[in-house]
Amino acid sequence: MIVPLLNCDMGESFGNYSLGLDSEVMPYVDCANIACGFHASDPHVMRHTVRLAVEHDVKIGAHPAYPDLMGFGRRSLACSPAEVEDLVLYQIGALAGICQAEGTAIRYVKPHGALYNDMAQQPELLRAVMRAVRSYDASLPLMLMATADPEPSRCLADELGITIWFETFADRAYDASGHLVSRRLPGAVHHDEATIVAQAVSLARGEPLAAADGTSLQLPCDTLCVHGDNPESVAAVRAIREAFNALGRA
């Protein structure tokens, strides 16, 4: 059984403002999605986070976003596909320079926030992000949201000659199509550790989940997103890591 990679958004502090518990969660994850300055982070935070990932032998991923520091990248912007391609390539390049200075390299790309969600709804934006990844290094996997129908994304990735990793979430509810339930709705986010770990294990095993409407939902799962922005979430990450280690030994 291939256990999914655990990934976490990191390096999202900015200047004097500290966000996330990166040093506490880094030992438990496989992949660090490092903000590239457009929705969060700055050059000093980026370099510190790269060093932390290297220290714990964690894969480094570029985490590009819309240029939206004020809204933390969670607002959709009216960027054309060409603009999206260029802004993603720019952010990959910024993190790549810091990685090179630290004797390491980017291993994958995971878009952030509204850009990530918009890609799932707008094929031309997804194509633009894929073009940016291919232009920089076609061998880099691109993380995409897993849905109930992954074939269109697989076909587009094959057409452009890149690799994709489908990502799932342990602490979020899904609708019947495999999209995340809006945070504006009750029950969209799971807070109970036991519920989060159980969903993580089910996804890792390839078992179906119960969607918000009660229907059965099957999702591909190459990587699982976890969060480390408070002590409770760090405890959940630790519990998921322990559960995945047990799965790997089974």
PDB file of C-alpha atoms in Angstrom:
ATOM      1  CA  MET A   1       0.000   0.000   0.000  1.00  0.00           C
ATOM      2  CA  ILE A   2       1.353   3.440  -0.996  1.00  0.00           C
ATOM      3  CA  VAL A   3       0.692   5.889   1.834  1.00  0.00           C
ATOM      4  CA  PRO A   4      -0.153   9.438   0.625  1.00  0.00           C
ATOM      5  CA  LEU A   5       2.331  12.235   1.251  1.00  0.00           C
ATOM      6  CA  LEU A   6       1.393  14.681   4.008  1.00  0.00           C
ATOM      7  CA  ASN A   7       1.670  18.297   2.879  1.00  0.00           C
ATOM      8  CA  CYS A   8       1.245  21.547   4.820  1.00  0.00           C
ATOM      9  CA  ASP A   9       1.119  25.241   3.884  1.00  0.00           C
ATOM     10  CA  MET A  10       4.106  26.981   5.483  1.00  0.00           C
ATOM     11  CA  GLY A  11       6.181  30.132   5.441  1.00  0.00           C
ATOM     12  CA  GLU A  12       3.118  32.361   5.664  1.00  0.00           C
ATOM     13  CA  SER A  13       4.456  34.823   8.214  1.00  0.00           C
ATOM     14  CA  PHE A  14       5.246  38.345   6.987  1.00  0.00           C
ATOM     15  CA  GLY A  15       7.620  40.891   8.487  1.00  0.00           C
ATOM     16  CA  ASN A  16       6.831  41.232  12.189  1.00  0.00           C
ATOM     17  CA  TYR A  17       3.673  39.136  11.859  1.00  0.00           C
ATOM     18  CA  SER A  18       3.966  35.459  12.724  1.00  0.00           C
ATOM     19  CA  LEU A  19       1.479  32.919  11.342  1.00  0.00           C
ATOM     20  CA  GLY A  20       1.501  29.158  11.760  1.00  0.00           C
ATOM     21  CA  LEU A  21       3.533  26.765  13.871  1.00  0.00           C
ATOM     22  CA  ASP A  22       5.958  25.712  11.159  1.00  0.00           C
ATOM     23  CA  SER A  23       8.756  24.521  13.421  1.00  0.00           C
ATOM     24  CA  GLU A  24       6.342  22.295  15.351  1.00  0.00           C
ATOM     25  CA  VAL A  25       4.599  20.696  12.375  1.00  0.00           C
ATOM     26  CA  MET A  26       7.598  20.312  10.016  1.00  0.00           C
ATOM     27  CA  PRO A  27       8.882  17.070  11.645  1.00  0.00           C
ATOM     28  CA  TYR A  28       5.600  15.290  10.873  1.00  0.00           C
ATOM     29  CA  VAL A  29       5.066  16.148   7.189  1.00  0.00           C
ATOM     30  CA  ASP A  30       6.574  15.043   3.886  1.00  0.00           C
ATOM     31  CA  CYS A  31       6.024  18.230   1.883  1.00  0.00           C
ATOM     32  CA  ALA A  32       6.164  21.936   2.765  1.00  0.00           C
ATOM     33  CA  ASN A  33       4.142  24.266   0.523  1.00  0.00           C
ATOM     34  CA  ILE A  34       6.137  27.487   0.914  1.00  0.00           C
ATOM     35  CA  ALA A  35       4.427  30.816   0.202  1.00  0.00           C
ATOM     36  CA  CYS A  36       6.228  32.837  -2.454  1.00  0.00           C
ATOM     37  CA  GLY A  37       5.415  36.415  -1.450  1.00  0.00           C
ATOM     38  CA  PHE A  38       2.171  37.111  -3.298  1.00  0.00           C
ATOM     39  CA  HIS A  39      -0.364  36.080  -0.630  1.00  0.00           C
ATOM     40  CA  ALA A  40       2.022  35.873   2.337  1.00  0.00           C
ATOM     41  CA  SER A  41       5.707  35.608   3.270  1.00  0.00           C
ATOM     42  CA  ASP A  42       8.749  37.701   2.457  1.00  0.00           C
ATOM     43  CA  PRO A  43      12.304  36.799   1.368  1.00  0.00           C
ATOM     44  CA  HIS A  44      13.539  36.330   4.950  1.00  0.00           C
ATOM     45  CA  VAL A  45      10.595  34.088   5.907  1.00  0.00           C
ATOM     46  CA  MET A  46      10.984  32.105   2.696  1.00  0.00           C
ATOM     47  CA  ARG A  47      14.665  31.445   3.354  1.00  0.00           C
ATOM     48  CA  HIS A  48      14.068  30.525   6.995  1.00  0.00           C
ATOM     49  CA  THR A  49      11.330  28.080   5.971  1.00  0.00           C
ATOM     50  CA  VAL A  50      13.503  26.504   3.278  1.00  0.00           C
ATOM     51  CA  ARG A  51      16.235  25.956   5.859  1.00  0.00           C
ATOM     52  CA  LEU A  52      13.723  24.371   8.238  1.00  0.00           C
ATOM     53  CA  ALA A  53      12.510  22.013   5.510  1.00  0.00           C
ATOM     54  CA  VAL A  54      16.081  21.016   4.633  1.00  0.00           C
ATOM     55  CA  GLU A  55      16.813  20.345   8.312  1.00  0.00           C
ATOM     56  CA  HIS A  56      13.921  17.855   8.479  1.00  0.00           C
ATOM     57  CA  ASP A  57      14.421  16.364   4.982  1.00  0.00           C
ATOM     58  CA  VAL A  58      11.017  17.632   3.819  1.00  0.00           C
ATOM     59  CA  LYS A  59      10.213  18.160   0.135  1.00  0.00           C
ATOM     60  CA  ILE A  60       9.870  21.837  -0.807  1.00  0.00           C
ATOM     61  CA  GLY A  61       6.973  22.984  -2.969  1.00  0.00           C
ATOM     62  CA  ALA A  62       6.265  26.400  -4.444  1.00  0.00           C
ATOM     63  CA  HIS A  63       2.938  27.778  -3.188  1.00  0.00           C
ATOM     64  CA  PRO A  64       2.030  30.546  -5.680  1.00  0.00           C
ATOM     65  CA  ALA A  65      -1.087  32.683  -5.424  1.00  0.00           C
ATOM     66  CA  TYR A  66      -2.879  35.672  -6.841  1.00  0.00           C
ATOM     67  CA  PRO A  67      -1.125  38.966  -5.922  1.00  0.00           C
ATOM     68  CA  ASP A  68      -3.344  39.559  -2.885  1.00  0.00           C
ATOM     69  CA  LEU A  69      -1.458  40.208   0.361  1.00  0.00           C
ATOM     70  CA  MET A  70      -4.415  42.125   1.778  1.00  0.00           C
ATOM     71  CA  GLY A  71      -6.797  39.204   1.282  1.00  0.00           C
ATOM     72  CA  PHE A  72      -4.289  36.386   1.938  1.00  0.00           C
ATOM     73  CA  GLY A  73      -4.840  35.141  -1.605  1.00  0.00           C
ATOM     74  CA  ARG A  74      -8.395  34.083  -0.838  1.00  0.00           C
ATOM     75  CA  ARG A  75     -10.067  36.501  -3.268  1.00  0.00           C
ATOM     76  CA  SER A  76     -10.498  35.691  -6.939  1.00  0.00           C
ATOM     77  CA  LEU A  77      -8.825  38.279  -9.165  1.00  0.00           C
ATOM     78  CA  ALA A  78      -9.668  39.021 -12.797  1.00  0.00           C
ATOM     79  CA  CYS A  79      -6.345  37.773 -14.142  1.00  0.00           C
ATOM     80  CA  SER A  80      -6.148  36.478 -17.694  1.00  0.00           C
ATOM     81  CA  PRO A  81      -4.682  33.016 -18.336  1.00  0.00           C
ATOM     82  CA  ALA A  82      -1.520  34.665 -19.686  1.00  0.00           C
ATOM     83  CA  GLU A  83      -1.194  36.753 -16.522  1.00  0.00           C
ATOM     84  CA  VAL A  84      -1.724  33.677 -14.339  1.00  0.00           C
ATOM     85  CA  GLU A  85       0.952  31.779 -16.245  1.00  0.00           C
ATOM     86  CA  ASP A  86       3.450  34.583 -15.738  1.00  0.00           C
ATOM     87  CA  LEU A  87       2.694  35.258 -12.069  1.00  0.00           C
ATOM     88  CA  VAL A  88       3.028  31.545 -11.247  1.00  0.00           C
ATOM     89  CA  LEU A  89       6.319  31.326 -13.133  1.00  0.00           C
ATOM     90  CA  TYR A  90       7.578  34.454 -11.329  1.00  0.00           C
ATOM     91  CA  GLN A  91       6.823  32.999  -7.901  1.00  0.00           C
ATOM     92  CA  ILE A  92       8.385  29.627  -8.714  1.00  0.00           C
ATOM     93  CA  GLY A  93      11.505  31.482  -9.781  1.00  0.00           C
ATOM     94  CA  ALA A  94      11.648  33.501  -6.553  1.00  0.00           C
ATOM     95  CA  LEU A  95      11.545  30.399  -4.365  1.00  0.00           C
ATOM     96  CA  ALA A  96      13.910  28.534  -6.687  1.00  0.00           C
ATOM     97  CA  GLY A  97      16.570  31.202  -6.160  1.00  0.00           C
ATOM     98  CA  ILE A  98      16.364  30.839  -2.389  1.00  0.00           C
ATOM     99  CA  CYS A  99      16.424  27.053  -2.678  1.00  0.00           C
ATOM    100  CA  GLN A 100      19.540  27.209  -4.809  1.00  0.00           C
ATOM    101  CA  ALA A 101      21.247  29.401  -2.215  1.00  0.00           C
ATOM    102  CA  GLU A 102      20.447  26.757   0.411  1.00  0.00           C
ATOM    103  CA  GLY A 103      21.687  23.850  -1.672  1.00  0.00           C
ATOM    104  CA  THR A 104      18.271  22.404  -2.444  1.00  0.00           C
ATOM    105  CA  ALA A 105      15.544  22.660  -5.083  1.00  0.00           C
ATOM    106  CA  ILE A 106      11.789  22.877  -5.595  1.00  0.00           C
ATOM    107  CA  ARG A 107      10.209  19.415  -5.853  1.00  0.00           C
ATOM    108  CA  TYR A 108       6.601  20.273  -6.800  1.00  0.00           C
ATOM    109  CA  VAL A 109       4.089  23.143  -7.144  1.00  0.00           C
ATOM    110  CA  LYS A 110       0.823  23.676  -5.263  1.00  0.00           C
ATOM    111  CA  PRO A 111      -1.218  26.824  -6.003  1.00  0.00           C
ATOM    112  CA  HIS A 112      -2.864  28.598  -3.076  1.00  0.00           C
ATOM    113  CA  GLY A 113      -6.318  29.771  -2.097  1.00  0.00           C
ATOM    114  CA  ALA A 114      -8.558  31.354  -4.695  1.00  0.00           C
ATOM    115  CA  LEU A 115      -6.173  30.518  -7.531  1.00  0.00           C
ATOM    116  CA  TYR A 116      -6.271  26.845  -6.529  1.00  0.00           C
ATOM    117  CA  ASN A 117     -10.068  26.890  -6.405  1.00  0.00           C
ATOM    118  CA  ASP A 118     -10.438  28.855  -9.654  1.00  0.00           C
ATOM    119  CA  MET A 119      -8.235  26.345 -11.472  1.00  0.00           C
ATOM    120  CA  ALA A 120     -10.682  23.603 -10.517  1.00  0.00           C
ATOM    121  CA  GLN A 121     -13.551  25.546 -12.120  1.00  0.00           C
ATOM    122  CA  GLN A 122     -11.845  27.197 -15.119  1.00  0.00           C
ATOM    123  CA  PRO A 123      -9.940  24.883 -17.486  1.00  0.00           C
ATOM    124  CA  GLU A 124      -8.071  27.753 -19.132  1.00  0.00           C
ATOM    125  CA  LEU A 125      -6.594  28.825 -15.788  1.00  0.00           C
ATOM    126  CA  LEU A 126      -5.595  25.232 -15.077  1.00  0.00           C
ATOM    127  CA  ARG A 127      -3.947  25.068 -18.487  1.00  0.00           C
ATOM    128  CA  ALA A 128      -2.105  28.336 -17.751  1.00  0.00           C
ATOM    129  CA  VAL A 129      -0.717  27.021 -14.457  1.00  0.00           C
ATOM    130  CA  MET A 130       0.323  23.782 -16.133  1.00  0.00           C
ATOM    131  CA  ARG A 131       2.123  25.782 -18.831  1.00  0.00           C
ATOM    132  CA  ALA A 132       4.004  27.717 -16.160  1.00  0.00           C
ATOM    133  CA  VAL A 133       5.126  24.512 -14.450  1.00  0.00           C
ATOM    134  CA  ARG A 134       6.156  22.985 -17.774  1.00  0.00           C
ATOM    135  CA  SER A 135       8.091  26.121 -18.727  1.00  0.00           C
ATOM    136  CA  TYR A 136      10.097  26.005 -15.508  1.00  0.00           C
ATOM    137  CA  ASP A 137      10.564  22.236 -15.163  1.00  0.00           C
ATOM    138  CA  ALA A 138       8.183  19.725 -16.716  1.00  0.00           C
ATOM    139  CA  SER A 139       9.335  17.079 -14.228  1.00  0.00           C
ATOM    140  CA  LEU A 140       7.785  18.946 -11.273  1.00  0.00           C
ATOM    141  CA  PRO A 141       4.440  17.505 -10.143  1.00  0.00           C
ATOM    142  CA  LEU A 142       1.508  19.914  -9.824  1.00  0.00           C
ATOM    143  CA  MET A 143      -0.894  19.413  -6.918  1.00  0.00           C
ATOM    144  CA  LEU A 144      -4.546  19.602  -7.875  1.00  0.00           C
ATOM    145  CA  MET A 145      -7.765  19.232  -5.931  1.00  0.00           C
ATOM    146  CA  ALA A 146      -9.097  15.688  -6.121  1.00  0.00           C
ATOM    147  CA  THR A 147     -12.658  15.493  -7.423  1.00  0.00           C
ATOM    148  CA  ALA A 148     -15.127  12.750  -8.235  1.00  0.00           C
ATOM    149  CA  ASP A 149     -14.162  13.061 -11.930  1.00  0.00           C
ATOM    150  CA  PRO A 150     -10.358  13.371 -12.208  1.00  0.00           C
ATOM    151  CA  GLU A 151     -10.144  12.340 -15.885  1.00  0.00           C
ATOM    152  CA  PRO A 152     -10.307  15.846 -17.461  1.00  0.00           C
ATOM    153  CA  SER A 153      -7.319  16.945 -15.361  1.00  0.00           C
ATOM    154  CA  ARG A 154      -5.426  13.751 -16.168  1.00  0.00           C
ATOM    155  CA  CYS A 155      -6.053  14.231 -19.891  1.00  0.00           C
ATOM    156  CA  LEU A 156      -4.884  17.858 -19.805  1.00  0.00           C
ATOM    157  CA  ALA A 157      -1.753  16.907 -17.857  1.00  0.00           C
ATOM    158  CA  ASP A 158      -0.993  14.175 -20.395  1.00  0.00           C
ATOM    159  CA  GLU A 159      -1.493  16.652 -23.236  1.00  0.00           C
ATOM    160  CA  LEU A 160       0.967  19.117 -21.711  1.00  0.00           C
ATOM    161  CA  GLY A 161       3.412  16.469 -20.548  1.00  0.00           C
ATOM    162  CA  ILE A 162       3.395  17.099 -16.802  1.00  0.00           C
ATOM    163  CA  THR A 163       2.723  15.025 -13.691  1.00  0.00           C
ATOM    164  CA  ILE A 164      -0.143  15.741 -11.304  1.00  0.00           C
ATOM    165  CA  TRP A 165      -0.713  14.780  -7.688  1.00  0.00           C
ATOM    166  CA  PHE A 166      -4.324  14.723  -6.527  1.00  0.00           C
ATOM    167  CA  GLU A 167      -4.773  16.321  -3.120  1.00  0.00           C
ATOM    168  CA  THR A 168      -7.384  15.597  -0.477  1.00  0.00           C
ATOM    169  CA  PHE A 169      -8.208  17.140   2.898  1.00  0.00           C
ATOM    170  CA  ALA A 170      -8.708  15.361   6.208  1.00  0.00           C
ATOM    171  CA  ASP A 171     -10.376  18.260   7.989  1.00  0.00           C
ATOM    172  CA  ARG A 172     -12.877  19.370   5.343  1.00  0.00           C
ATOM    173  CA  ALA A 173     -16.311  18.185   4.273  1.00  0.00           C
ATOM    174  CA  TYR A 174     -16.948  17.401   0.600  1.00  0.00           C
ATOM    175  CA  ASP A 175     -19.992  17.792  -1.624  1.00  0.00           C
ATOM    176  CA  ALA A 176     -21.181  15.034  -3.967  1.00  0.00           C
ATOM    177  CA  SER A 177     -18.964  16.250  -6.838  1.00  0.00           C
ATOM    178  CA  GLY A 178     -15.858  16.069  -4.685  1.00  0.00           C
ATOM    179  CA  HIS A 179     -15.494  19.808  -4.151  1.00  0.00           C
ATOM    180  CA  LEU A 180     -14.925  21.237  -0.695  1.00  0.00           C
ATOM    181  CA  VAL A 181     -18.005  22.485   1.111  1.00  0.00           C
ATOM    182  CA  SER A 182     -17.863  26.279   1.470  1.00  0.00           C
ATOM    183  CA  ARG A 183     -16.473  27.501   4.781  1.00  0.00           C
ATOM    184  CA  ARG A 184     -19.564  29.695   5.009  1.00  0.00           C
ATOM    185  CA  LEU A 185     -21.697  26.601   5.597  1.00  0.00           C
ATOM    186  CA  PRO A 186     -21.997  24.740   8.902  1.00  0.00           C
ATOM    187  CA  GLY A 187     -19.973  21.551   9.146  1.00  0.00           C
ATOM    188  CA  ALA A 188     -17.555  22.551   6.387  1.00  0.00           C
ATOM    189  CA  VAL A 189     -14.517  22.160   8.656  1.00  0.00           C
ATOM    190  CA  HIS A 190     -13.899  19.198  10.961  1.00  0.00           C
ATOM    191  CA  HIS A 191     -12.444  20.093  14.358  1.00  0.00           C
ATOM    192  CA  ASP A 192     -12.608  16.767  16.183  1.00  0.00           C
ATOM    193  CA  GLU A 193      -9.239  14.980  16.043  1.00  0.00           C
ATOM    194  CA  ALA A 194     -10.765  11.511  15.847  1.00  0.00           C
ATOM    195  CA  THR A 195     -12.935  12.546  12.880  1.00  0.00           C
ATOM    196  CA  ILE A 196      -9.942  14.099  11.089  1.00  0.00           C
ATOM    197  CA  VAL A 197      -7.724  11.054  11.588  1.00  0.00           C
ATOM    198  CA  ALA A 198     -10.497   8.676  10.524  1.00  0.00           C
ATOM    199  CA  GLN A 199     -11.065  10.631   7.295  1.00  0.00           C
ATOM    200  CA  ALA A 200      -7.317  10.706   6.614  1.00  0.00           C
ATOM    201  CA  VAL A 201      -7.048   6.937   7.018  1.00  0.00           C
ATOM    202  CA  SER A 202     -10.097   6.314   4.815  1.00  0.00           C
ATOM    203  CA  LEU A 203      -8.613   8.498   2.064  1.00  0.00           C
ATOM    204  CA  ALA A 204      -5.247   6.768   2.357  1.00  0.00           C
ATOM    205  CA  ARG A 205      -6.879   3.358   2.033  1.00  0.00           C
ATOM    206  CA  GLY A 206      -8.895   4.433  -1.003  1.00  0.00           C
ATOM    207  CA  GLU A 207     -12.161   3.976   0.848  1.00  0.00           C
ATOM    208  CA  PRO A 208     -15.230   6.054  -0.065  1.00  0.00           C
ATOM    209  CA  LEU A 209     -16.264   9.022   2.061  1.00  0.00           C
ATOM    210  CA  ALA A 210     -19.760  10.173   2.889  1.00  0.00           C
ATOM    211  CA  ALA A 211     -20.394  13.462   1.092  1.00  0.00           C
ATOM    212  CA  ALA A 212     -22.313  16.258   2.812  1.00  0.00           C
ATOM    213  CA  ASP A 213     -25.571  15.021   1.256  1.00  0.00           C
ATOM    214  CA  GLY A 214     -24.916  11.467   2.426  1.00  0.00           C
ATOM    215  CA  THR A 215     -23.911  10.019  -0.946  1.00  0.00           C
ATOM    216  CA  SER A 216     -20.785   7.892  -1.340  1.00  0.00           C
ATOM    217  CA  LEU A 217     -17.762   9.724  -2.725  1.00  0.00           C
ATOM    218  CA  GLN A 218     -14.565   8.154  -4.104  1.00  0.00           C
ATOM    219  CA  LEU A 219     -11.497  10.405  -4.422  1.00  0.00           C
ATOM    220  CA  PRO A 220      -7.993   9.769  -5.740  1.00  0.00           C
ATOM    221  CA  CYS A 221      -5.414  10.611  -3.071  1.00  0.00           C
ATOM    222  CA  ASP A 222      -1.725  11.103  -3.836  1.00  0.00           C
ATOM    223  CA  THR A 223      -1.235  13.627  -1.063  1.00  0.00           C
ATOM    224  CA  LEU A 224      -3.176  14.793   1.971  1.00  0.00           C
ATOM    225  CA  CYS A 225      -3.220  18.402   3.156  1.00  0.00           C
ATOM    226  CA  VAL A 226      -2.885  19.052   6.880  1.00  0.00           C
ATOM    227  CA  HIS A 227      -2.799  22.306   8.812  1.00  0.00           C
ATOM    228  CA  GLY A 228      -0.519  23.546  11.569  1.00  0.00           C
ATOM    229  CA  ASP A 229      -1.798  26.937  12.619  1.00  0.00           C
ATOM    230  CA  ASN A 230      -2.750  26.105  16.221  1.00  0.00           C
ATOM    231  CA  PRO A 231      -1.791  23.526  18.876  1.00  0.00           C
ATOM    232  CA  GLU A 232      -4.895  21.419  18.181  1.00  0.00           C
ATOM    233  CA  SER A 233      -4.062  21.144  14.476  1.00  0.00           C
ATOM    234  CA  VAL A 234      -0.461  20.203  15.245  1.00  0.00           C
ATOM    235  CA  ALA A 235      -1.754  17.426  17.525  1.00  0.00           C
ATOM    236  CA  ALA A 236      -3.965  16.213  14.670  1.00  0.00           C
ATOM    237  CA  VAL A 237      -1.004  16.187  12.270  1.00  0.00           C
ATOM    238  CA  ARG A 238       0.977  14.118  14.755  1.00  0.00           C
ATOM    239  CA  ALA A 239      -1.911  11.664  15.091  1.00  0.00           C
ATOM    240  CA  ILE A 240      -2.259  11.357  11.297  1.00  0.00           C
ATOM    241  CA  ARG A 241       1.479  10.741  10.971  1.00  0.00           C
ATOM    242  CA  GLU A 242       1.271   7.954  13.530  1.00  0.00           C
ATOM    243  CA  ALA A 243      -1.737   6.427  11.752  1.00  0.00           C
ATOM    244  CA  PHE A 244       0.032   6.587   8.367  1.00  0.00           C
ATOM    245  CA  ASN A 245       3.167   5.016   9.845  1.00  0.00           C
ATOM    246  CA  ALA A 246       1.002   2.154  11.067  1.00  0.00           C
ATOM    247  CA  LEU A 247      -0.563   1.803   7.601  1.00  0.00           C
ATOM    248  CA  GLY A 248       2.896   1.662   6.037  1.00  0.00           C
ATOM    249  CA  ARG A 249       3.873  -1.191   8.343  1.00  0.00           C
ATOM    250  CA  ALA A 250       0.661  -3.118   7.752  1.00  0.00           C
TER     251      ALA A 250
END
